C-alpha positions as a printed NumPy array, in Angstrom:
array([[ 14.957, -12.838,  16.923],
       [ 16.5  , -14.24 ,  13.637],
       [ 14.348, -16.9  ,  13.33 ],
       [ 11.216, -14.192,  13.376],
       [ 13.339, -12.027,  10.871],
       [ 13.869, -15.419,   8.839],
       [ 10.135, -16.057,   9.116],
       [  9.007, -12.509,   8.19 ],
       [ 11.469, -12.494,   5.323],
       [ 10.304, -15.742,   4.018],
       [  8.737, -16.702,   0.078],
       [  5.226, -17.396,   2.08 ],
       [  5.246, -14.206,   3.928],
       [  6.252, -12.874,   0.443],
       [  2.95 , -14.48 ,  -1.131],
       [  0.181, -12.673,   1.6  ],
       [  2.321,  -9.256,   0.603],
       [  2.208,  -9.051,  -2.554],
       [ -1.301,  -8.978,  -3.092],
       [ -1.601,  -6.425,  -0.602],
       [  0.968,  -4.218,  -2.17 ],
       [ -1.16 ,  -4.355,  -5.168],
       [ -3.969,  -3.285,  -3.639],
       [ -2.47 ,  -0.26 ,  -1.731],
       [ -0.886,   0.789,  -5.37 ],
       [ -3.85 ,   1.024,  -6.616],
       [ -5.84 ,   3.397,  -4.06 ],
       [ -2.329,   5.489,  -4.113],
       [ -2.832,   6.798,  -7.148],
       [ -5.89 ,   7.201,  -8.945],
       [ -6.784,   5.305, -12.298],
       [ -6.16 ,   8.095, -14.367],
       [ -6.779,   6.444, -17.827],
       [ -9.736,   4.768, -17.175],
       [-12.096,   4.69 , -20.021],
       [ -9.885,   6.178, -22.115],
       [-10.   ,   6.43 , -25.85 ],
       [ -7.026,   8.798, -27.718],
       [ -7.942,   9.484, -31.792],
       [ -4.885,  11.299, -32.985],
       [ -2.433,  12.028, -35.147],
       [  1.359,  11.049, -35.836],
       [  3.786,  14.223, -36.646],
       [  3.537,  13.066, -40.519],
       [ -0.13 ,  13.598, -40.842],
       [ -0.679,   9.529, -40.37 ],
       [ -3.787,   9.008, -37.971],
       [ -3.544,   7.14 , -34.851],
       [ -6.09 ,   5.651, -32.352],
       [ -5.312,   3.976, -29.234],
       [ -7.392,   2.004, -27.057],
       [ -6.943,   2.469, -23.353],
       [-10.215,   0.646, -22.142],
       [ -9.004,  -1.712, -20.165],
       [ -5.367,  -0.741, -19.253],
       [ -3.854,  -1.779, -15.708],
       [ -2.553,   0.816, -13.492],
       [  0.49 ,  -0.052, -11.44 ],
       [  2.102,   2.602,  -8.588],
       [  5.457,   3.847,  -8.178],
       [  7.7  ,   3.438, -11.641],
       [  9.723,   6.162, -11.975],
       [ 10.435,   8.358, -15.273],
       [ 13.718,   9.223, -16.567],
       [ 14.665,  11.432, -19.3  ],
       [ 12.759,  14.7  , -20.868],
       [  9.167,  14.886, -20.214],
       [  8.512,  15.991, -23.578],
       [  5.443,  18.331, -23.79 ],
       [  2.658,  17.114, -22.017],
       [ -1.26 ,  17.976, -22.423],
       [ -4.568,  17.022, -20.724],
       [ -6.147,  13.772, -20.56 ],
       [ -9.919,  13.743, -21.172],
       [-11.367,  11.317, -18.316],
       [-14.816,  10.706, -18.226],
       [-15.846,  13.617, -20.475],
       [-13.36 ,  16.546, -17.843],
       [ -9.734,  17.192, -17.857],
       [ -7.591,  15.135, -15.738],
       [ -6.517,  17.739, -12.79 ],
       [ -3.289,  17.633, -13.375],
       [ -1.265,  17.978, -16.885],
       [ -0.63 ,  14.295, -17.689],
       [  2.842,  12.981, -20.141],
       [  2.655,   9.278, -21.563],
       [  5.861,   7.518, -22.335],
       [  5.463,   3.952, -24.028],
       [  8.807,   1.802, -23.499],
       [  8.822,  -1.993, -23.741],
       [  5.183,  -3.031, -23.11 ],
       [  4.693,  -0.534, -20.546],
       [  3.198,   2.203, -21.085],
       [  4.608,   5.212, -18.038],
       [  2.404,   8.117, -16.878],
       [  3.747,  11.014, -15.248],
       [  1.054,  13.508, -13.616],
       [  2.424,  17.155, -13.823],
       [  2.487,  19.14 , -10.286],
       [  1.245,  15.881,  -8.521],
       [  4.615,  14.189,  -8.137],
       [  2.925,  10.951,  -8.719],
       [  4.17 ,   8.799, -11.829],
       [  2.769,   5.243, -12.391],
       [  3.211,   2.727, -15.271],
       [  0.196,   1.134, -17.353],
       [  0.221,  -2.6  , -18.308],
       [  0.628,  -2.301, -22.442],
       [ -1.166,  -5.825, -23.288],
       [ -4.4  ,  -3.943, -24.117],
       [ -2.523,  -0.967, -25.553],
       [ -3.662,  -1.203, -29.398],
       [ -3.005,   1.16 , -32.129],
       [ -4.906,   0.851, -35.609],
       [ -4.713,   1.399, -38.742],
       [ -1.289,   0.011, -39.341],
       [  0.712,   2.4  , -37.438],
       [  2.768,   1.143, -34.056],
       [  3.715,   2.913, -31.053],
       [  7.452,   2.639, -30.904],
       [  9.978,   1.633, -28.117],
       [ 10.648,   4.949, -26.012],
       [  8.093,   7.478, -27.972],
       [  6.37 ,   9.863, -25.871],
       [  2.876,  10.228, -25.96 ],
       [  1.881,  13.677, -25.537],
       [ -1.93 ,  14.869, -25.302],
       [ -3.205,  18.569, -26.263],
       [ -6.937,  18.704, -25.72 ],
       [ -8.216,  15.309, -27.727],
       [ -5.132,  15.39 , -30.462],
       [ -2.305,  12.541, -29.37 ],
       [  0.859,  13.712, -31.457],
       [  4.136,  11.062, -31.078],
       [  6.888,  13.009, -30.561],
       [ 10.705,  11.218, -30.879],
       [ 13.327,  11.429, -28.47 ]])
């Protein structure tokens, strides 16, 4: 019996799983952000556009702290069902859906913002309609 429990907690076991954990994190929770461009507008005035073309979608990271006011994401030209609030902190961007009780984190590698202005540690992203304000915590 150890020697199975040695066997099934083992770093090759450990390879075949994780790949399979990524897979079933994906079809948990749909890709919300898909396709996703956000023109907007820091609290200042400043103007802001992030890219989210090509963002990764990983299941299950948990968000702390005030969700801040959250909005609608525009997917594929309809709301999102669910009211969505972003959260960038390190280079991960966090999603919370509203009412859903699902929360997921998007890989920030891809995440760009123009025109000279950068998306701090810890802002939260918050979405009304197609306007992306930054609001500080």
């Amino acid at each position: 019996m150890t020697a199975i429990r040695k066997l099934l907690g083992g770093p090759i076991v450990a390879l075949f799983l994780r790949p399979l954990r990524a897979i079933v994190a994906r079809l948990a929770l749909p890709s919300l952000l898909h396709g996703v461009r956000l023109d907007g507008e820091t609290p200042d005035g400043r103007a802001i556009h992030i890219d989210l073309l090509r963002a990764e979608l990983y299941h299950g990271i948990a968000l702390g702290g005030e969700p801040g006011e959250s909005g609608r994401v525009i997917v594929a030209g309809r709301a999102a069902a669910h009211p969505v609030t972003l959260r960038l902190k390190g280079r991960a961007l966090y999603v919370r859906c509203e009412g859903s009780g699902k929360a997921a984190s998007l890989n920030a590698r891809r995440l760009q913002a123009y025109r000279h202005e950068r998306v701090s540690h810890g802002d939260w992203l918050c979405l009304e309609g197609s306007v992306l304000r930054l609001t500080f915590y």
